[in-house]
Tab-separated table of C-alpha atoms in Angstrom:
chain	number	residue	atom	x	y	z
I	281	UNK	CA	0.000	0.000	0.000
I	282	UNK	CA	1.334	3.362	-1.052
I	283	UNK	CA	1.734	5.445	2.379
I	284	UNK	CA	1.869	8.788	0.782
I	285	UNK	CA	-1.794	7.782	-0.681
I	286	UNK	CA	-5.423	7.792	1.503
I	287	UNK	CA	-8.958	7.987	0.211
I	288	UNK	CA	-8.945	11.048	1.901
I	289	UNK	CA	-6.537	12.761	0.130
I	290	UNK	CA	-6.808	13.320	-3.482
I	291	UNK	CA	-4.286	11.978	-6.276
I	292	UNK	CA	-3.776	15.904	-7.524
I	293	UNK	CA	-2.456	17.517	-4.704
I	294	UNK	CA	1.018	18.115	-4.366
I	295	UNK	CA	2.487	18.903	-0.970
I	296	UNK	CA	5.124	21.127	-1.326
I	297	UNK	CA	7.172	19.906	1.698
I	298	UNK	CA	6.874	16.262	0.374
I	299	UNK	CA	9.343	14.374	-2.087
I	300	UNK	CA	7.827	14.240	-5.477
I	301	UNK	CA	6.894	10.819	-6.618
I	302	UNK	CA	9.097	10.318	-9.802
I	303	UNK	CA	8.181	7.203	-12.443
I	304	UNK	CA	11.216	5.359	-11.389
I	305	UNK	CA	9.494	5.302	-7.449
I	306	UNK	CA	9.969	7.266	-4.381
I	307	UNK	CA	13.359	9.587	-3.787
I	308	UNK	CA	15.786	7.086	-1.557
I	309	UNK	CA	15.698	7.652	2.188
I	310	UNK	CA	18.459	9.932	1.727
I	311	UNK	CA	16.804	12.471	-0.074
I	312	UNK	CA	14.026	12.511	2.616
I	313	UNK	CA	16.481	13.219	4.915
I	314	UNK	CA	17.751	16.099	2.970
I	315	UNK	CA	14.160	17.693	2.823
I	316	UNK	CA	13.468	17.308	6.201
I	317	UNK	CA	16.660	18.639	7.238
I	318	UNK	CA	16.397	21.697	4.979
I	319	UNK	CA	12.615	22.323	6.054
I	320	UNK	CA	13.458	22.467	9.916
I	321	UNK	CA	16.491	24.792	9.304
I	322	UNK	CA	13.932	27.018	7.468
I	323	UNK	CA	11.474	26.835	10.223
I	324	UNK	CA	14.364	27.410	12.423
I	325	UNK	CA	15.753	30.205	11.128
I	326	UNK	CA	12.109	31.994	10.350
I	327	UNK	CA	10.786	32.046	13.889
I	328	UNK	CA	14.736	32.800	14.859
I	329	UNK	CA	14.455	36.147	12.758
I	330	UNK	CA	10.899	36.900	14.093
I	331	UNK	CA	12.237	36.659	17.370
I	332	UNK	CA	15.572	38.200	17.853
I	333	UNK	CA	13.539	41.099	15.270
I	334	UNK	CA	11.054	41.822	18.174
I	335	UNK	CA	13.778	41.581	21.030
I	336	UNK	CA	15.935	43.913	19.003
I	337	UNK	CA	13.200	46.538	18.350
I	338	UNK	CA	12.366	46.669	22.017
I	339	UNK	CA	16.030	47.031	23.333
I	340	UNK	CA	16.630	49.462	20.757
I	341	UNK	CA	13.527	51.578	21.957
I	342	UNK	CA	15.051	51.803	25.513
I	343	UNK	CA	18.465	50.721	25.323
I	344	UNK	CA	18.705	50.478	29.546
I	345	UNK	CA	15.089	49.173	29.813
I	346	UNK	CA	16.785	45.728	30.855
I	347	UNK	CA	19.228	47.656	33.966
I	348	UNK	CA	16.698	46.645	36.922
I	349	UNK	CA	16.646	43.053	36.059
I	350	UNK	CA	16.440	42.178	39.680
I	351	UNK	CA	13.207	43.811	40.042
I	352	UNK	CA	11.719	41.486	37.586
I	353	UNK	CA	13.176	38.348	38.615
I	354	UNK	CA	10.739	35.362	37.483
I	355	UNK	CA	9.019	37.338	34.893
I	356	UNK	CA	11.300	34.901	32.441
I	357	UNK	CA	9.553	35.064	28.585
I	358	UNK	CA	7.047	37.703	29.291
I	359	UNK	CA	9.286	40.386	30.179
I	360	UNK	CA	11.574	39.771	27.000
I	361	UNK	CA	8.512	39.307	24.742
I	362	UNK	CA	6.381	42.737	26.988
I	363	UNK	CA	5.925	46.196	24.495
I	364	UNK	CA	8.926	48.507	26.408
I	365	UNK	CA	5.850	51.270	27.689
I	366	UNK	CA	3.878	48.873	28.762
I	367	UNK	CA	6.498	47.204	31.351
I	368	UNK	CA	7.651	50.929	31.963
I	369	UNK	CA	4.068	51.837	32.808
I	370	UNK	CA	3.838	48.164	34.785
I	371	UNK	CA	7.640	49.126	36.764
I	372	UNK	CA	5.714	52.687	37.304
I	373	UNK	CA	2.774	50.738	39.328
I	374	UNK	CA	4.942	48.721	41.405
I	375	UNK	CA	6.314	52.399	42.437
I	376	UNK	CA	9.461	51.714	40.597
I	377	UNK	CA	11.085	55.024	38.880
I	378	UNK	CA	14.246	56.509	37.073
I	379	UNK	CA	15.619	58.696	39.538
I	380	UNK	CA	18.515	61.024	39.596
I	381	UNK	CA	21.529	60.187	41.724
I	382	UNK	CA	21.557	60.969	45.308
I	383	UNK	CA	24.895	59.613	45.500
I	384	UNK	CA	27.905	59.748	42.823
I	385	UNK	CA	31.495	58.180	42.994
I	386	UNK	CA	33.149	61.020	41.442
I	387	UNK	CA	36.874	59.502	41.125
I	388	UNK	CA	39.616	58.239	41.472
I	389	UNK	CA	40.587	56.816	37.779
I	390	UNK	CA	42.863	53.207	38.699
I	391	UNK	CA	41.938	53.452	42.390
I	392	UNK	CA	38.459	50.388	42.266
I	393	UNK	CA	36.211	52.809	41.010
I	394	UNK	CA	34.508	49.793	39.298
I	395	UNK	CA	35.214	47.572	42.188
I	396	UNK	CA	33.284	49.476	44.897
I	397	UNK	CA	30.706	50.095	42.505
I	398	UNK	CA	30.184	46.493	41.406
I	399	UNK	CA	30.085	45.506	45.594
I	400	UNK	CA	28.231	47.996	46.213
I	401	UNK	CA	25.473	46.390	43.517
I	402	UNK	CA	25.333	43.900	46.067
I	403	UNK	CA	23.129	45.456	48.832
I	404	UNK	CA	19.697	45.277	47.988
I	405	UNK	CA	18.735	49.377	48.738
I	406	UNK	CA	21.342	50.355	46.254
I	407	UNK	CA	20.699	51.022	42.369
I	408	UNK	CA	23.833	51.800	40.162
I	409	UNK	CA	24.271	52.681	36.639
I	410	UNK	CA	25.920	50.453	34.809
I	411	UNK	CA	27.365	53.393	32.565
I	412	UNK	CA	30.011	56.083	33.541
I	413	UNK	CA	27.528	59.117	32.112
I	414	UNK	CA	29.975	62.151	31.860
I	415	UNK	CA	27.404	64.253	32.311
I	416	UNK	CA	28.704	66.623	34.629
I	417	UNK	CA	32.394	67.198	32.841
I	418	UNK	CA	31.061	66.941	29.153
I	419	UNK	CA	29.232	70.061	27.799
I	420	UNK	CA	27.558	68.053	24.768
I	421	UNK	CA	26.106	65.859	27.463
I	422	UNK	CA	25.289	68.286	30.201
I	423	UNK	CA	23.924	70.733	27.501
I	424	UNK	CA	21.078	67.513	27.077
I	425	UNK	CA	19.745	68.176	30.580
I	426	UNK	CA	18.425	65.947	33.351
I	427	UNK	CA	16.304	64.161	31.929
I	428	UNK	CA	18.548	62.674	29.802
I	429	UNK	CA	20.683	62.037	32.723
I	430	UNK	CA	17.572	60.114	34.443
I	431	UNK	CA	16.774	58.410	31.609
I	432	UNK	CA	20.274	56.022	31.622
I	433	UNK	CA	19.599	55.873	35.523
I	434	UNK	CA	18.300	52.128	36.487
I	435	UNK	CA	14.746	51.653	38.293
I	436	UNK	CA	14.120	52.033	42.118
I	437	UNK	CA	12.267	52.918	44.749
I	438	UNK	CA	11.719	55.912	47.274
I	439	UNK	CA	13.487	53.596	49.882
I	440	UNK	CA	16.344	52.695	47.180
I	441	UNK	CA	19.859	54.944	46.463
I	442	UNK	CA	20.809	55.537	43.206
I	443	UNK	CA	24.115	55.829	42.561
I	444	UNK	CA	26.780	56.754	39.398
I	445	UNK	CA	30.173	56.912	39.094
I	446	UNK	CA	32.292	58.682	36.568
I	447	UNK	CA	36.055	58.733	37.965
I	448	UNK	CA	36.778	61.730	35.177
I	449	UNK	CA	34.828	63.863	37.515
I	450	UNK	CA	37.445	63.857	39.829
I	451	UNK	CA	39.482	66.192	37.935
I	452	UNK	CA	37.218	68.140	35.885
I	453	UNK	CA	37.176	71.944	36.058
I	454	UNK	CA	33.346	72.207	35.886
I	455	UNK	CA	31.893	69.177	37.676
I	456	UNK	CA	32.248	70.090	40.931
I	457	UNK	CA	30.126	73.511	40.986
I	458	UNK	CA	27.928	71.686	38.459
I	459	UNK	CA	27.358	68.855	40.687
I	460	UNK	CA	26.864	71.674	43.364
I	461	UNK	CA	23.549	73.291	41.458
I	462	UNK	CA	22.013	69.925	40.529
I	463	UNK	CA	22.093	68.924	44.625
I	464	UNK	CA	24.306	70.909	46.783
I	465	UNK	CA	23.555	68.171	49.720
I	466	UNK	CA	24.033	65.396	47.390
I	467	UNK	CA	26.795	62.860	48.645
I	468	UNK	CA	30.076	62.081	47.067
I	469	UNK	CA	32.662	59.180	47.213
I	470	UNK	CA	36.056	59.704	46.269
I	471	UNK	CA	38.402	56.345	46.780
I	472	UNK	CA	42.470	57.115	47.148
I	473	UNK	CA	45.121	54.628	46.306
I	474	UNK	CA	49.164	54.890	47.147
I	475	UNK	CA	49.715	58.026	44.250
I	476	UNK	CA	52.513	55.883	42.708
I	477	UNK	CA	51.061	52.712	42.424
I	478	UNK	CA	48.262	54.103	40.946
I	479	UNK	CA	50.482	55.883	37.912
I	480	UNK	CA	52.002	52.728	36.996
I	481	UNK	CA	48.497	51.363	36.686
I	482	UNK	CA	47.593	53.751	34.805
I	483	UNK	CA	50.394	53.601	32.302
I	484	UNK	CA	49.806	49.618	32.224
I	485	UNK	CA	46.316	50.210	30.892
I	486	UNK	CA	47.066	52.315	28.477
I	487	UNK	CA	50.246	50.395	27.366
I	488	UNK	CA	48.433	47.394	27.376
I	489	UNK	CA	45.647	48.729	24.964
I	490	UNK	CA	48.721	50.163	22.745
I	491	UNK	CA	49.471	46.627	22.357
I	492	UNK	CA	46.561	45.737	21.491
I	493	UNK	CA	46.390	48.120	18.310
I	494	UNK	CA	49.645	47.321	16.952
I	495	UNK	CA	51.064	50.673	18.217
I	496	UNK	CA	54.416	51.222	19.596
I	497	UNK	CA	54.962	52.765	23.420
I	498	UNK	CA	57.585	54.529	25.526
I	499	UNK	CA	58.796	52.734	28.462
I	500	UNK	CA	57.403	53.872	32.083
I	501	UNK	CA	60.588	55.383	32.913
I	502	UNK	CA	60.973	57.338	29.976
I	503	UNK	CA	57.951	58.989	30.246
I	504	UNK	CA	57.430	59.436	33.922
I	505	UNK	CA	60.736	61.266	34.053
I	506	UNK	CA	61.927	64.126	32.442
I	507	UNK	CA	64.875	63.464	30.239
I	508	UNK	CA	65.989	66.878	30.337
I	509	UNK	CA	65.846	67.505	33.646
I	510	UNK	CA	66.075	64.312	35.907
I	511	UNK	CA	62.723	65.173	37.673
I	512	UNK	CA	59.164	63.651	37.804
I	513	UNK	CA	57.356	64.681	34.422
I	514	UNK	CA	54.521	66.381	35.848
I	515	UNK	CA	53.275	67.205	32.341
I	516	UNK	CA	52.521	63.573	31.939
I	517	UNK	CA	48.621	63.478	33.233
I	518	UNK	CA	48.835	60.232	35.093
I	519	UNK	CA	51.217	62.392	37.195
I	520	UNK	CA	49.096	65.131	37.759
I	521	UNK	CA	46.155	63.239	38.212
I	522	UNK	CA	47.468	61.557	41.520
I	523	UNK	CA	48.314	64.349	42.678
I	524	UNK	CA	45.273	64.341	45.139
I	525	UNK	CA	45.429	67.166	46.957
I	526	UNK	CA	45.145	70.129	44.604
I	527	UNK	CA	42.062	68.211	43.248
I	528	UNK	CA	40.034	67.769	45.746
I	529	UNK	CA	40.918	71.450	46.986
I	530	UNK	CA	38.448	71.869	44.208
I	531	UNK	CA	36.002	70.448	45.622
I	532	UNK	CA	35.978	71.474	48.979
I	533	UNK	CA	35.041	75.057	47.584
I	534	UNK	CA	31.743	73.786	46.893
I	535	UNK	CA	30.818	71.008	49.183
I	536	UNK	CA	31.543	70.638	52.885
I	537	UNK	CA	33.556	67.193	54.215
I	538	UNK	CA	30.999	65.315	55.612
I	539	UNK	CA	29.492	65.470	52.218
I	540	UNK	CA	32.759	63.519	50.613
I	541	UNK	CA	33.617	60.071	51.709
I	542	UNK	CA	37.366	58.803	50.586
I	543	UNK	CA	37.772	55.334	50.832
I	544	UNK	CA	41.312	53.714	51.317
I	545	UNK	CA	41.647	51.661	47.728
I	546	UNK	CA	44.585	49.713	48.803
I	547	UNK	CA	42.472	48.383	51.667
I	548	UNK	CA	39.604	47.844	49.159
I	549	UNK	CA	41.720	45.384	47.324
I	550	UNK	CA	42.731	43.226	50.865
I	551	UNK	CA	39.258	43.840	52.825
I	552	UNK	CA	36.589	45.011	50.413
I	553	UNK	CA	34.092	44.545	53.196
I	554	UNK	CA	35.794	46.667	55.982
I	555	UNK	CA	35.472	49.545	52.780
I	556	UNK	CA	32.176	48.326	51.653
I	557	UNK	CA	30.401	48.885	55.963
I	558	UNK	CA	31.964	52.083	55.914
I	559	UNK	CA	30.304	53.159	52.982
I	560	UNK	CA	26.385	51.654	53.888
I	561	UNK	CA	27.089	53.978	57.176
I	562	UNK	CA	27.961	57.085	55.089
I	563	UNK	CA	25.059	56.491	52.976
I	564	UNK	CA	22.620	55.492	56.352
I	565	UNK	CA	22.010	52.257	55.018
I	566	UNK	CA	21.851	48.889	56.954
I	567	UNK	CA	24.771	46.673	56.785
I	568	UNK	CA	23.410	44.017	54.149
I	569	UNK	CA	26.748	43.340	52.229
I	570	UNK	CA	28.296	40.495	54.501
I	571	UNK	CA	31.306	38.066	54.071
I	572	UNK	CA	29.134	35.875	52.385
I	573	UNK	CA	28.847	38.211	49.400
I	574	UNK	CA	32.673	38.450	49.409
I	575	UNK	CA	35.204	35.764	48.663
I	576	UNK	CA	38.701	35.185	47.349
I	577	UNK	CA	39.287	34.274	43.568
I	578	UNK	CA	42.528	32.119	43.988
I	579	UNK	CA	42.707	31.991	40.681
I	580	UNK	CA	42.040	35.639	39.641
I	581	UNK	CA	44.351	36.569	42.670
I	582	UNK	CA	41.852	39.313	44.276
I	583	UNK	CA	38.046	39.561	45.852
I	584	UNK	CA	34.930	38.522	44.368
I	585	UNK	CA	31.517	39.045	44.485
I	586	UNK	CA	28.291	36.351	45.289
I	587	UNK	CA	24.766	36.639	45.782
I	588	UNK	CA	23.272	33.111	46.488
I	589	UNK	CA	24.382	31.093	44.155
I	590	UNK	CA	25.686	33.546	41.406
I	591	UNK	CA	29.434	34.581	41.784
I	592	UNK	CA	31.109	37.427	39.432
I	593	UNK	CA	34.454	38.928	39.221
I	594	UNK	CA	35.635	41.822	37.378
I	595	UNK	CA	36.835	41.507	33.852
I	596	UNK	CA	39.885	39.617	32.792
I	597	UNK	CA	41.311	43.516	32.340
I	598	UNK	CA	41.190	43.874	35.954
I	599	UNK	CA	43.472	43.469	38.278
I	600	UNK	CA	46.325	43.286	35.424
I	601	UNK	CA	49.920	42.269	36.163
I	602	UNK	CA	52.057	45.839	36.583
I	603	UNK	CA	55.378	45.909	34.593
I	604	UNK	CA	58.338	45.643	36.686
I	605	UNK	CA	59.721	49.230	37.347
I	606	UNK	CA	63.186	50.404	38.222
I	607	UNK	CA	63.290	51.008	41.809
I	608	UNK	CA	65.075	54.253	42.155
I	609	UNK	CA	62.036	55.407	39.506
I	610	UNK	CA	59.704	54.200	42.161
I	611	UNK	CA	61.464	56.037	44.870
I	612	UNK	CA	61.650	59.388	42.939
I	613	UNK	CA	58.426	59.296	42.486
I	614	UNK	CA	57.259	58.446	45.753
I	615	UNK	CA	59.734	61.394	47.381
I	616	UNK	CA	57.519	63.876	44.886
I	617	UNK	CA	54.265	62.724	46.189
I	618	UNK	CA	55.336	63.041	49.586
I	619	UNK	CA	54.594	66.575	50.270
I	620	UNK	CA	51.132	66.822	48.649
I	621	UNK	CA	50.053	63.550	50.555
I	622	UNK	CA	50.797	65.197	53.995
I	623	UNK	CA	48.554	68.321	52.575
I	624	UNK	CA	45.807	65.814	51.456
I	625	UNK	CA	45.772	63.966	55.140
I	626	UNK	CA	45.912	67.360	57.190
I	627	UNK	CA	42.810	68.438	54.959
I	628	UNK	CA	40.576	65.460	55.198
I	629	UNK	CA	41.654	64.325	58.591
I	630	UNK	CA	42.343	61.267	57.748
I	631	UNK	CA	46.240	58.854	57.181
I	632	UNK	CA	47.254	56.592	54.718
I	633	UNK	CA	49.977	54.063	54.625
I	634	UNK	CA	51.914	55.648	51.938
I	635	UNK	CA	55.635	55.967	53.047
């Protein structure tokens, strides 16, 4: 009995996803294997299109709709497949909004910026944005106003603190008075490393990216020293930027201390959670970040982060290996810092291990 026939079915219709009977018989099996293959990558690649085509047009609608994913935890399918106003509108109803920063980490570059931040993600009452905004040192951005500001800001609550960190604000010459007139009692974090260490970190990064491109690079010593005179190049900017002090002098013209908390970044790096308690106080928060949101990476060689059963690190371009420097380099430069780190200790009240 032919299979393909039934007195259902009549002799004239062709199905177009079925081998064609030819007069010599049916196709072998192989060529039915071919045909159903090639139909279910068709099938596959249809709904595939139709799919990633809707997820696409929503991200691209709101490109930081997805930033409070906690929020929506269990909403699985539905929330990627939800129009983008109608889950804003939904977010709105559970009382969560895009609100300004009531807190920003406003430097230093190389000192855990992204570190603090990222543990800092880890107590429940704190919202961060994932993006450094330069808002407050760029005038293209800054000239787009606050609500483009709160628009990149992730979803919270009344009870919640949103915070954003851009280390470049640290040295602008208009963030801090801008900063001022947004929210003169807003509340500021500044984190400190050792002033030398955090040069040569600086140099690594961007000798390391040089690398990357193909392009060539001057040796650390070559450029953190002044061939013509002997002396500390402070025209190099990773120079000038550790020079603490006269920055934050800046500042202080604007806001008063209590406003600005520095925390130690060398301690960061060996006890992130003696940083981390310091900082929930400063911001009157309850201590929620405990050692079991904090562990050591023995393999990435530094402190990561876990919430129940998910662990993260930083990226693999954290933490990098510094070039070994020549020592009397080191000590030059540490003999230069010297003198503005006693200014910067006598002005915040407050000593760090940097002899």
């Amino acid at each position: 009995m032919d299979p393909f026939k039934s007195s259902s079915m009549s002799p004239s219709i062709k199905l177009p996803w079925l081998p064609v009977r030819t007069k010599m018989g049916w196709p072998r099996r192989g060529q039915i294997y071919v045909w159903i293959t090639f139909t279910s990558l068709l099938l596959f690649f249809c709904v595939t299109l139709t799919f990633n085509g809707h997820v696409w047009k929503m991200f691209d609608s709101n490109m930081h709709l997805d930033e409070y994913d906690d929020a929506n935890e269990g909403y699985g399918l539905r929330k990627l497949l939800e129009d983008p106003e109608a889950r804003i509108e939904r977010l709105r109803q559970e009382g969560l909004e895009k609100r300004l920063p009531q807190c920003i980490i406003i430097g230093v570059r190389k000192c855990g910026t992204r570190a603090l931040l990222e543990f800092l993600d880890l107590h429940p009452n704190i919202k961060i944005a994932d993006m450094e905004m330069h808002f407050f040192n760029k005038d293209e951005n800054y000239d787009n106003g606050y609500e483009w500001y709160r628009k990149y800001m992730p979803f919270s609550t009344s009870k919640d603190i949103t915070i954003e960190k851009t280390p470049r604000y640290f040295i602008s010459e208009s963030a801090p008075e801008r900063i001022f007139r947004y929210n003169s009692s807003i509340k500021l974090i500044v984190i400190f490393r050792h002033p030398t260490t955090r040069v040569i970190s600086d140099y690594s990064q961007v000798y390391e990216n040089k690398l990357e491109r193909n392009k060539s690079f001057e040796p650390f010593e070559k450029i953190v020293i002044d061939k013509r005179t002997g002396r500390v190049n402070t025209g190099y900017k990773a120079v000038r930027i550790s020079m603490y002090y006269y920055h934050l002098t800046q500042w202080l013209l604007y806001f008063r201390r209590h406003q600005i908390h520095i925390v130690n970044g060398d301690n960061l790096i060996v006890n992130p959670l003696e940083e981390i308690k310091k900082v929930e106080t400063f911001l009157g928060l309850d201590h929620a970040i405990t050692d079991g949101n904090v562990y050591f990476n023995e393999t990435r060689g530094f402190y990561c982060m876990k919430s129940g059963i998910n662990q993260h690190c930083l990226g693999a371009q954290k933490g990098r290996k510094h070039p070994d420097i020549d020592p009397q380099v080191i000590r030059k430069l540490n003999n230069f810092y010297r003198p503005y780190n006693r200014k910067l200790f006598a002005m915040i009240g407050q000593k760090f291990d940097w002899d």
